[in-house]
Coordinates of C-alpha atoms and ligand atoms in Angstrom, one line a residue:
X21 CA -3.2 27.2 5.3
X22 CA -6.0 26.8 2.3
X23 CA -6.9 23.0 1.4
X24 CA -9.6 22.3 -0.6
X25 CA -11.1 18.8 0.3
X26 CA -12.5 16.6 -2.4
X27 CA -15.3 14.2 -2.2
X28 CA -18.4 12.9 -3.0
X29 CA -20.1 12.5 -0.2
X30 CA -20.0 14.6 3.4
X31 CA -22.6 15.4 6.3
X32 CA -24.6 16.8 6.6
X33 CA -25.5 17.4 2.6
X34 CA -25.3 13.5 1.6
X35 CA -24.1 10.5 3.0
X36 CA -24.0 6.7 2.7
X37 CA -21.6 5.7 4.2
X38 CA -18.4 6.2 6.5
X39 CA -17.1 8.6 4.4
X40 CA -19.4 11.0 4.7
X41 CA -18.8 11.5 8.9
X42 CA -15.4 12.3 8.1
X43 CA -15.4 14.1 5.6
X44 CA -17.6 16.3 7.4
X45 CA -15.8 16.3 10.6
X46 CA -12.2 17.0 9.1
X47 CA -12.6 21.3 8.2
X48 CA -14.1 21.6 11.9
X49 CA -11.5 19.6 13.6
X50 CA -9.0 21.4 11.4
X51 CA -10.3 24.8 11.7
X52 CA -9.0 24.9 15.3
X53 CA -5.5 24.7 14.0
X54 CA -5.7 27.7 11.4
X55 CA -6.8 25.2 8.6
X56 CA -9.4 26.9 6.3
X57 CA -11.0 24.0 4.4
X58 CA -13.3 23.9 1.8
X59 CA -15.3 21.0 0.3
X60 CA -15.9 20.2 -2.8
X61 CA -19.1 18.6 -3.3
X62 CA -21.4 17.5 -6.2
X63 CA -25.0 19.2 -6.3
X64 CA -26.8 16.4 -6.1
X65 CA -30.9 15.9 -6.8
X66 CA -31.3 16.4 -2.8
X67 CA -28.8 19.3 -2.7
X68 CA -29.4 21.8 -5.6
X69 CA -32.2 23.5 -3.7
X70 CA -29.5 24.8 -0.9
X71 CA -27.7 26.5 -3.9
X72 CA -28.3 30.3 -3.6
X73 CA -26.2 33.6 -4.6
X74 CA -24.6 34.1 -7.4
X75 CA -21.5 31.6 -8.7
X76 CA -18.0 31.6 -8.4
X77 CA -17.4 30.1 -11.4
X78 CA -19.5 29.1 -14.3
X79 CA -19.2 27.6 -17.9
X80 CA -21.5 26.7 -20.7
X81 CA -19.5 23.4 -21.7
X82 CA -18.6 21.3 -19.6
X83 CA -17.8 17.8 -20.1
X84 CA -21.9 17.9 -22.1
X85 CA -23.7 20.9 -20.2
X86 CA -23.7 23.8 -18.3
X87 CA -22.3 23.8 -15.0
X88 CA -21.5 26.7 -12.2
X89 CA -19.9 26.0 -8.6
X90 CA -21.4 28.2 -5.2
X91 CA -20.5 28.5 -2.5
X92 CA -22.8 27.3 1.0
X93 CA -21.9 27.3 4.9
X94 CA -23.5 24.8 6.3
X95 CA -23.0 23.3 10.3
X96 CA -19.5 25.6 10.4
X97 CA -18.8 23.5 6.5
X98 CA -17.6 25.6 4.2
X99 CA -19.0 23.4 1.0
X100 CA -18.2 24.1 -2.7
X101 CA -21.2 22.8 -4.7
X102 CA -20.9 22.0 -8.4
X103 CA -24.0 22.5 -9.9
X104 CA -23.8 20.0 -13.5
X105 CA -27.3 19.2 -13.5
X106 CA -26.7 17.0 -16.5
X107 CA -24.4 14.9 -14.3
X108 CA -25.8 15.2 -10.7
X109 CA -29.5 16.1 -10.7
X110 CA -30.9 12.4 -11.2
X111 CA -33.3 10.4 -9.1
X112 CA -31.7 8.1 -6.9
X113 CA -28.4 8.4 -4.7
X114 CA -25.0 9.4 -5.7
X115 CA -23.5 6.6 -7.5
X116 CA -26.6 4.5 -8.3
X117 CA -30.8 4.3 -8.8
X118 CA -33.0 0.8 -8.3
X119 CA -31.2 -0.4 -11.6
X120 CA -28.0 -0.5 -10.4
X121 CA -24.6 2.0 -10.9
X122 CA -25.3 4.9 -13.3
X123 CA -23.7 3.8 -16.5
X124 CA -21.7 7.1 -16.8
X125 CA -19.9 7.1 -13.3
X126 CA -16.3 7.5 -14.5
X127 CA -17.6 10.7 -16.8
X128 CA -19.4 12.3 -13.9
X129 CA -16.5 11.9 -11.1
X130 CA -13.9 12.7 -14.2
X131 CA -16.1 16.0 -14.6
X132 CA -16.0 16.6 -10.8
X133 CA -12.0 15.8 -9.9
X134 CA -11.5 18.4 -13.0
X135 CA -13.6 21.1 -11.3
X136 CA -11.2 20.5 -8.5
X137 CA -8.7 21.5 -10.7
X138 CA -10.6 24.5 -11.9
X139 CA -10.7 25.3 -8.0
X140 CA -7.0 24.3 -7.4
X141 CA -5.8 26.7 -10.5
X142 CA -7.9 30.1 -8.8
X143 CA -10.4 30.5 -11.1
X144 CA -13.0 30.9 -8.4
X145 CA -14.5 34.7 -8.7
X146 CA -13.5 35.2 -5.0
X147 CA -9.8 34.7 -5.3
X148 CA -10.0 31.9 -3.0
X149 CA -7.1 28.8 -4.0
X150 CA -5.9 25.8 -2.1
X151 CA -2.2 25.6 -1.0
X152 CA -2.8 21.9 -1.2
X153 CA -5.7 19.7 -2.2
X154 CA -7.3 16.3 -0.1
X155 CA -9.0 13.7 -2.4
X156 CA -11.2 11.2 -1.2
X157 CA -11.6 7.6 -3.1
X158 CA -12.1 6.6 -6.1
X159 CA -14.5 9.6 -7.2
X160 CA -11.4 12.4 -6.3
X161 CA -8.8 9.9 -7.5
X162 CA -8.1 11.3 -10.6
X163 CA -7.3 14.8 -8.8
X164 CA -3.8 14.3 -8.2
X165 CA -3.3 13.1 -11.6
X166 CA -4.7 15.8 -13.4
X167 CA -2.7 17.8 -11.0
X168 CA 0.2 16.5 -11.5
X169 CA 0.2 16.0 -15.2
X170 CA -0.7 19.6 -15.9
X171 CA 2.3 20.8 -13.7
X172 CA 0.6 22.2 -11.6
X173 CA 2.2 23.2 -8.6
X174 CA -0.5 22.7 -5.8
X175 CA 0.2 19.1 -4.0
X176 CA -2.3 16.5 -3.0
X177 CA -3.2 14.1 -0.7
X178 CA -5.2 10.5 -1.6
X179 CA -7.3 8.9 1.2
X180 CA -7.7 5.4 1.2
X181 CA -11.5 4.8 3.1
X182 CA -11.9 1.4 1.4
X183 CA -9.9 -0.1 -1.7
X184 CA -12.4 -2.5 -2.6
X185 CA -14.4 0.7 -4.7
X186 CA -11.6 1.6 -7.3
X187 CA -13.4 3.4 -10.1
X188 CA -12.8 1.2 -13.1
X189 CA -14.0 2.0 -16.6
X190 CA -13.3 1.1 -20.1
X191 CA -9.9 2.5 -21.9
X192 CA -11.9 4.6 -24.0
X193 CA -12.9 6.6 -21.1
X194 CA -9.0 8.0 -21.5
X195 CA -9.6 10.4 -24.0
X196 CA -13.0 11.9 -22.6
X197 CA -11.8 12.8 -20.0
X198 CA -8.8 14.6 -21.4
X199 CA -5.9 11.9 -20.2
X200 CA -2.6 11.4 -22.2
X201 CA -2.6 7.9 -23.4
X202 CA 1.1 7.3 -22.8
X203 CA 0.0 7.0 -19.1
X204 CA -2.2 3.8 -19.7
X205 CA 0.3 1.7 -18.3
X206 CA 0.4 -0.9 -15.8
X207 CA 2.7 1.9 -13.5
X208 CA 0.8 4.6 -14.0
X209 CA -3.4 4.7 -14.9
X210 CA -3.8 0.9 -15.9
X211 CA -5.3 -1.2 -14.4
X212 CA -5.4 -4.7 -16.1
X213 CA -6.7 -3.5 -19.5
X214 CA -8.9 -0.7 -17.5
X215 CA -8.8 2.4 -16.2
X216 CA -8.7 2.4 -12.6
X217 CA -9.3 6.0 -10.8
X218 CA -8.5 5.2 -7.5
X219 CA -4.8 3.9 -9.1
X220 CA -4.5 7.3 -10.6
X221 CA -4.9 8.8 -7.0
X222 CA -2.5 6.4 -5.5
X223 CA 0.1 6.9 -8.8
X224 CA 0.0 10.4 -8.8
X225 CA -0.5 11.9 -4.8
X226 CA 2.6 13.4 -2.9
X227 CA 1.1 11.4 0.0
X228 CA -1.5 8.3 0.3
X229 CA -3.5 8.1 4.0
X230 CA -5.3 5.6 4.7
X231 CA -8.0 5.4 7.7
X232 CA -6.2 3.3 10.4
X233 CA -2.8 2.0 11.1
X234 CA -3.5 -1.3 10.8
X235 CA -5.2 -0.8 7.7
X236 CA -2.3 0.8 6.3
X237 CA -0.2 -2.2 6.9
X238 CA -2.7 -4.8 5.0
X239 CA -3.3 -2.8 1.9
X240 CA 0.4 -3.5 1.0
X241 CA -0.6 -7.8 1.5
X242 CA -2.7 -9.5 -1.5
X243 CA -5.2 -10.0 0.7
X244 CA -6.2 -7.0 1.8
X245 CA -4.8 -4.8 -1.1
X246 CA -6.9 -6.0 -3.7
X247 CA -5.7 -6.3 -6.8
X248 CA -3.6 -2.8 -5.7
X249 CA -0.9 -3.8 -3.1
X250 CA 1.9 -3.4 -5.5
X251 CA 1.4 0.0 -5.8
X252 CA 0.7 0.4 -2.3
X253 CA 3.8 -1.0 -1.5
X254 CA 5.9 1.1 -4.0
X255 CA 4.8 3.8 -2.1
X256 CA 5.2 2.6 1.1
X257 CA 7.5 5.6 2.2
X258 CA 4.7 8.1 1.7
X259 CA 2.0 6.1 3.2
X260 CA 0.3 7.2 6.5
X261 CA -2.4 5.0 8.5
X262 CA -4.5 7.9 11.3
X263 CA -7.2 6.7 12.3
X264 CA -10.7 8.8 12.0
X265 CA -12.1 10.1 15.2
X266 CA -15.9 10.4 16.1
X267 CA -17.7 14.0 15.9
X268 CA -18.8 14.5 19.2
X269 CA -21.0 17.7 18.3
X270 CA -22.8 14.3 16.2
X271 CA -22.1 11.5 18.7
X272 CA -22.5 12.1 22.1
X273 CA -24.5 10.3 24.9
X274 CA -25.1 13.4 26.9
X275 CA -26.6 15.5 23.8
X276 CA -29.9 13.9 24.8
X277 CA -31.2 14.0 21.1
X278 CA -33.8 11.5 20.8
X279 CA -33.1 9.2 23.9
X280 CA -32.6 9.8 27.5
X281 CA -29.5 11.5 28.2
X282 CA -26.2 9.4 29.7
X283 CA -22.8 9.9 31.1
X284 CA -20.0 7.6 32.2
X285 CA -20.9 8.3 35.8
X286 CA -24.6 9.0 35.3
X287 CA -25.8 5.6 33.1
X288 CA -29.3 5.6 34.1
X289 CA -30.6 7.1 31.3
X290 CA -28.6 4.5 29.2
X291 CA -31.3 1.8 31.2
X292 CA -34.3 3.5 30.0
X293 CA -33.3 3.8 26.5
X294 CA -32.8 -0.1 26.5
X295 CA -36.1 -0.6 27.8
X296 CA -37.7 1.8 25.3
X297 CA -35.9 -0.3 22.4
X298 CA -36.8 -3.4 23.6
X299 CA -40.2 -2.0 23.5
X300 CA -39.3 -0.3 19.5
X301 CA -38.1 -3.3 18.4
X302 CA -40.9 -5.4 20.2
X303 CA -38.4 -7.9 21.7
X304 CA -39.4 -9.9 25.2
X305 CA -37.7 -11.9 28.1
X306 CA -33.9 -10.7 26.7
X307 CA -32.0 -11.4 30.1
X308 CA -28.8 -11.6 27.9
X309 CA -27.3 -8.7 26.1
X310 CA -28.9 -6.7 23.8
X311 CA -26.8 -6.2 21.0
X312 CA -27.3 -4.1 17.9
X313 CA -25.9 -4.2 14.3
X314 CA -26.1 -0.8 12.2
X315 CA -24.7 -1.7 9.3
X316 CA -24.0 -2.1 5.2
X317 CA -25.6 -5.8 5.0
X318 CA -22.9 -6.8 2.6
X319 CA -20.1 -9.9 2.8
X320 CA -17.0 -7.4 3.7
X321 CA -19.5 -6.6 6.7
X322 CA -19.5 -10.0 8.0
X323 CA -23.5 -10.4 7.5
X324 CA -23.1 -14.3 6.7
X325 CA -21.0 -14.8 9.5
X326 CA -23.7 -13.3 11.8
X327 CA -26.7 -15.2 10.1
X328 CA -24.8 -18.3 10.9
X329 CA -23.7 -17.5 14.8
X330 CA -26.8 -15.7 16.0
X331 CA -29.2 -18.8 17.1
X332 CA -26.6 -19.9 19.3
X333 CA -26.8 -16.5 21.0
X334 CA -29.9 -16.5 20.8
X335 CA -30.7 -19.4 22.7
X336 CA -28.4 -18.2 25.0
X337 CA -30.1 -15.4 26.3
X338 CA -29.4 -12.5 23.4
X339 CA -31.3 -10.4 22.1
X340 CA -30.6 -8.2 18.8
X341 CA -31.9 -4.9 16.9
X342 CA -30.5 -4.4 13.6
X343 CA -30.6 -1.8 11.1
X344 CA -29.2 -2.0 7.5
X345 CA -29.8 -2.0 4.2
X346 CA -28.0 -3.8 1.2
X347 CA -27.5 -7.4 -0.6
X348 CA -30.8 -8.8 -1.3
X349 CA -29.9 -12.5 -0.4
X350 CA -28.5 -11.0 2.8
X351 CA -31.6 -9.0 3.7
X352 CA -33.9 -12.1 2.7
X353 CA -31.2 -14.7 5.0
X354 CA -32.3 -12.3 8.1
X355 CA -35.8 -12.0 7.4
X356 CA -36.1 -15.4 8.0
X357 CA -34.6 -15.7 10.9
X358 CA -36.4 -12.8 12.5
X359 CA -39.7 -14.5 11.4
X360 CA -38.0 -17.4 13.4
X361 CA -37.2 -15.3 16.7
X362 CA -39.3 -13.2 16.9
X363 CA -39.2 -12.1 20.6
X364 CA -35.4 -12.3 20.0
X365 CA -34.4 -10.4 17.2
X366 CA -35.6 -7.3 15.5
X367 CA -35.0 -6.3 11.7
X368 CA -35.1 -2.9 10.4
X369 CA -34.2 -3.0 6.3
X370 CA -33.8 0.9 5.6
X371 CA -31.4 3.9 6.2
X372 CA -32.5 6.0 9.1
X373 CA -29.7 7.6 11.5
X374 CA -31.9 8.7 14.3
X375 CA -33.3 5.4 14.5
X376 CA -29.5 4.7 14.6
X377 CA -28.7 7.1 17.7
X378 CA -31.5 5.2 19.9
X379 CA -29.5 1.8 19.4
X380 CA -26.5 3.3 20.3
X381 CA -27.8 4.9 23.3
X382 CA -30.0 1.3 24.5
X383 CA -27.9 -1.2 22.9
X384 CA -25.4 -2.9 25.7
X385 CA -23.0 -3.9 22.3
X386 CA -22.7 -3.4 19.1
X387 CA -21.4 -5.8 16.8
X388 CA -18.7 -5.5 13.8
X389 CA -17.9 -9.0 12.7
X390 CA -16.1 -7.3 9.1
X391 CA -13.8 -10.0 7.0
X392 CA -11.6 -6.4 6.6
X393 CA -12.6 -3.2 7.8
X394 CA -10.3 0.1 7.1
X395 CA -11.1 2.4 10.1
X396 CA -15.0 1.3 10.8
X397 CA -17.1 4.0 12.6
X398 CA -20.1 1.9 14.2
X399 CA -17.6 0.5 17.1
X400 CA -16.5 3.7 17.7
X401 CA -19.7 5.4 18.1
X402 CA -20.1 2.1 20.4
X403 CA -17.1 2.9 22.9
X404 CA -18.7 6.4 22.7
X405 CA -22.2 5.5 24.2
X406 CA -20.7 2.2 26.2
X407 CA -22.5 0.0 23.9
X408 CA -19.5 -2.4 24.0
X409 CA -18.2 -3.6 20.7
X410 CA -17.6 -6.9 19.6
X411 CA -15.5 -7.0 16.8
X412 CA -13.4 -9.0 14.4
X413 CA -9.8 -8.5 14.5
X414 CA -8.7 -6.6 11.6
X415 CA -7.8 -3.1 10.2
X416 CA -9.4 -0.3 12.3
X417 CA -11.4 -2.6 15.0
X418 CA -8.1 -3.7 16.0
X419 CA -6.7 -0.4 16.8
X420 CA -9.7 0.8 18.4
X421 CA -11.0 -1.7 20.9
X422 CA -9.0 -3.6 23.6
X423 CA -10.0 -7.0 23.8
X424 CA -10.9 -8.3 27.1
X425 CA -8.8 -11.1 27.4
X426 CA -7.0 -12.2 31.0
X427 CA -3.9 -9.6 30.6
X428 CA -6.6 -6.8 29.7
X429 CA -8.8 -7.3 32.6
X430 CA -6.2 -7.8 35.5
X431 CA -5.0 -4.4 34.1
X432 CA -8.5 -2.8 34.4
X433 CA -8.3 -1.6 30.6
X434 CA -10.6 -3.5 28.5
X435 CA -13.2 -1.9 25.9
X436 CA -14.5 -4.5 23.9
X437 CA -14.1 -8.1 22.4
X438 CA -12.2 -9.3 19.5
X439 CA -11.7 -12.1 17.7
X440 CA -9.3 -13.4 15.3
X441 CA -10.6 -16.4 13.3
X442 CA -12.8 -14.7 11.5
X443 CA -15.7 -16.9 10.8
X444 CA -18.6 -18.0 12.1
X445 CA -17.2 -19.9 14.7
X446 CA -15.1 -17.2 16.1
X447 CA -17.9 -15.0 16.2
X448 CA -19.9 -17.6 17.8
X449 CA -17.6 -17.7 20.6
X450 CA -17.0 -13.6 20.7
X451 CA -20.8 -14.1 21.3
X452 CA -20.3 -16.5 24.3
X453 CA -17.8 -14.1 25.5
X454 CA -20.0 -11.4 25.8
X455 CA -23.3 -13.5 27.5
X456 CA -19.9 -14.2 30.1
X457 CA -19.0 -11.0 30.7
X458 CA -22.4 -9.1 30.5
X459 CA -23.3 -10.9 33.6
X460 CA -20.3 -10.1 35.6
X461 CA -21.7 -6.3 36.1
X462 CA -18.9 -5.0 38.1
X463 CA -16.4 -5.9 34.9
X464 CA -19.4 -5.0 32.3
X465 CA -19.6 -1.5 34.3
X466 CA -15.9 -0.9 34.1
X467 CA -15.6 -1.9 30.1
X468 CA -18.0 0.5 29.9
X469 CA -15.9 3.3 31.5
X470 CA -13.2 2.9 30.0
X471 CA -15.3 2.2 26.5
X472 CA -17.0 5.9 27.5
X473 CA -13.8 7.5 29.0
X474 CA -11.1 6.6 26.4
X475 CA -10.8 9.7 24.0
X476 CA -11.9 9.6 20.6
X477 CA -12.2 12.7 19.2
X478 CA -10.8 14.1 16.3
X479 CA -7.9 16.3 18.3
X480 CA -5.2 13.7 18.1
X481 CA -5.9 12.9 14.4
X482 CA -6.5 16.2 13.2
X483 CA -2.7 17.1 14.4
X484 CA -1.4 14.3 12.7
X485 CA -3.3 15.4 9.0
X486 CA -1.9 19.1 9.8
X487 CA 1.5 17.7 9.9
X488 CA 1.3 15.6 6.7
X489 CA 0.3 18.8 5.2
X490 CA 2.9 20.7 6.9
X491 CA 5.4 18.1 4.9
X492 CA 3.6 18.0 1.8
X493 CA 3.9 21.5 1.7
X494 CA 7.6 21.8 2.7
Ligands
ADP20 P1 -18.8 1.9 5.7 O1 -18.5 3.3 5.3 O2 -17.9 0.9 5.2 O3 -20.3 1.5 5.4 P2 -18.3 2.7 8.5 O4 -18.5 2.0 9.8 O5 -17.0 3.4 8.2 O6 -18.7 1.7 7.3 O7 -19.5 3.8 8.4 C1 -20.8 3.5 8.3 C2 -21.6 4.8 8.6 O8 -22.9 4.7 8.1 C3 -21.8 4.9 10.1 O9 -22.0 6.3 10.5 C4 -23.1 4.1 10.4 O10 -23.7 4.5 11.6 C5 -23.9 4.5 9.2 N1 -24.9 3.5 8.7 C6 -24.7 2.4 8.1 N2 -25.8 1.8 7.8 C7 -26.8 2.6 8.3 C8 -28.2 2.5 8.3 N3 -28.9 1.5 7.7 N4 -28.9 3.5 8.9 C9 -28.3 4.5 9.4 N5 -26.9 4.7 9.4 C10 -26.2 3.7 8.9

């Protein structure tokens, strides 16, 4: 089976965000299954110098410029890039520079989902065409709806990795991008007196996933769906929640890539890499847990909440490394605490994912206090390295960790902590919960194997996308 993926982001070319890990580790988790994938990728700033050989497509107008798509393997990827340097080759990141969004966001994605189309009709110089096509978010949203309203007869597939980004834009934005106007309505492309990319996606696609089960329940409520739970609901009967895995080629305690290497039943090196990020972060006297936060520093994220329940922990004993980047008032909010804690808590503003890899592998938890989170990768990568997660109760934290309450602990099968009132107060007392447990080492130990033990690769998930397809295609 041929599926061309769709997406703006992927590792290891570009990433921001959660996205870009699973994007990435779909085609090799698929591949074992007889899946060839390809991905379809902008060439952005950071990527054109990988582009080499000659093109498998190319035109001289396209949507304002030239533009060309090539093919590049990368870490077993099999990546389509398209090369529009008028679009894509700008300073900055993907979807924005210091001054905020690029003003012409809807035109470059538009340009992008129709090269998908290009790609999904054969025009590529090497014969290669999709039996079905994957789109990602609001940037691939308007695949399935160019797709579909060309008659084409390749399917497609919408993923759902967060519905708060829905890839508005002004009606006028219709006709440039080659969209019949009697499908600016409020059940098709409208979205209250805008265009809505994303909507397209979820209008148009023979199937919608989303990135956890629990997730997929919300989006159909108004307060998690956003504005979009009456479509979401409409199409309940083709909505799937699977929940994304972690790489373990990526993420994996016993690789040994820039910290001491660790096992579930050899944890010693996991004590030396604490030590040595106690030392990074300068932090002294922690006889609490030392918990880390690698993170978006944004409201959905829970940031406030944290600012707000972290000098209680503190004073208990806790200690805390965190990495993020994001709001301004956010970053300012924990700047001043640090300056006030110093021995206690150490801030890293920035993007840096080895940096990211040592927490894992010293941190004793890791802390995901979101107000909604669809799948959520950073508790995962957690249970992975027995950095136990503490984590609100929602979407994709609630299918992944099991909270240690009485039940969970008489039956030996705890991971993590979660908590349900999510506010500062609840994650104040998550927090207490933790100091608790972390000093009852025979229970800590055993959350920790089962955290470590508990499988969460992509095999299970990968079957379940192969058998969506497998329908989609039927
Ligand atoms: P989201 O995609 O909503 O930001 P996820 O938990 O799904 O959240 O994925 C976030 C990904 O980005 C994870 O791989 C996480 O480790 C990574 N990440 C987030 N912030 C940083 C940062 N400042 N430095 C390095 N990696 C980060």
């Amino acid at each position: 089976m041929k599926v061309l993926s769709v997406a703006s982001e992927s590792v290891p070319l570009i990433k921001t965000g959660g996205l870009a890990d699973v994007v990435g580790a779909l085609p090799r988790a698929l591949e074992a299954h007889g899946v060839e994938m390809r991905v379809l990728l902008p060439a952005y700033q950071s990527i054109r110098g990988k582009i080499s050989g000659n093109a498998l497509w190319q035109s001289d107008s396209f949507f304002g410029g030239s533009a060309a798509i090539y093919s590049h393997k990368t870490d077993g990827i099999e990546f389509l890039l398209l090369d529009a340097p008028h679009l894509f080759d700008r300073d900055g990141g993907p979807y924005n520079n210091a001054k905020g969004d690029y003003p012409d966001n809807a035109l470059r994605f538009g340009a992008f989902c129709q090269a998908a189309v290009i790609v999904a009709d054969g025009a590529l110089s090497d014969g290669w065409k999709p039996d079905l096509v994957h789109a990602h978010d609001w940037q691939a949203g308007l695949v399935p709806a160019y797709l579909k309203l060309k008659g084409s007869q390749v399917p497609s597939i919408m993923t759902v990795h967060n519905i708060a980004f829905q890839g508005l834009a002004g009606p006028e934005m219709l006709r440039k991008l080659g969209l019949p106007k009697r499908e600016f309505h409020s059940d098709a492309l409208e979205y209250w007196g805008q265009l809505s990319t994303l909507k397209a996606g979820l209008v148009y696609a023979n199937a919608i996933t989303t990135v956890s089960p629990t997730y997929a329940d919300e989006l159909k409520t108004q307060q998690f769906g956003m504005g979009l739970e009456g479509v979401i609901r409409s199409r309940s009967s083709d909505l799937y929640g699977i929940l994304n895995g972690v790489d373990e080629g990526d993420w994996n305690p016993e690789s040994g890539e820039g910290f001491s290497a660790y096992s579930a039943t050899k944890m010693a090196g996991k004590t030396k890499n604490r030590a040595a990020l106690l030392e990074e972060f300068g932090l002294r006297n922690i006889e609490g847990p030392l918990a880390i936060v690698v993170s978006r520093l944004s409201d959905q994220k829970g940031m406030d909440l944290l600012i707000d329940a972290l000098p209680r922990f503190f004073e208990q004993g806790g200690g805390l490394c965190l990495l993020g980047s994001g709001d301004v008032g956010i970053e300012s909010n924990l700047k001043a605490l640090s300056q006030r804690y110093t021995q206690q808590f150490g801030l890293r503003i920035g993007y840096d994912e080895n940096l990211s890899k040592r927490m894992f592998a010293g941190g004793d938890a890791v802390l995901v206090p979101s107000r909604f989170e669809p799948c959520g990768l950073t508790q995962l990568y957690g249970l992975k390295f027995g950095t136990l997660p503490v984590v609100s109760s929602t979407g994709g934290l609630a299918d992944t960790v099991i909270h240690a309450n009485a039940v969970a602990i008489a039956a030996g099968v705890a991971t993590g902590i979660c908590f349900s009132r999510i506010d500062s107060l609840g994650l104040s007392d998550a927090l207490g919960q933790l100091n608790h447990i972390y000093r009852d080492k025979s229970l800590w130990k055993l959350m920790q194997k089962n955290a470590m033990t508990q499988g969460l690769g992509w095999e299970v998930s990968a079957k379940k996308y192969l058998a969506l397809y497998e329908e989609v295609l039927k």
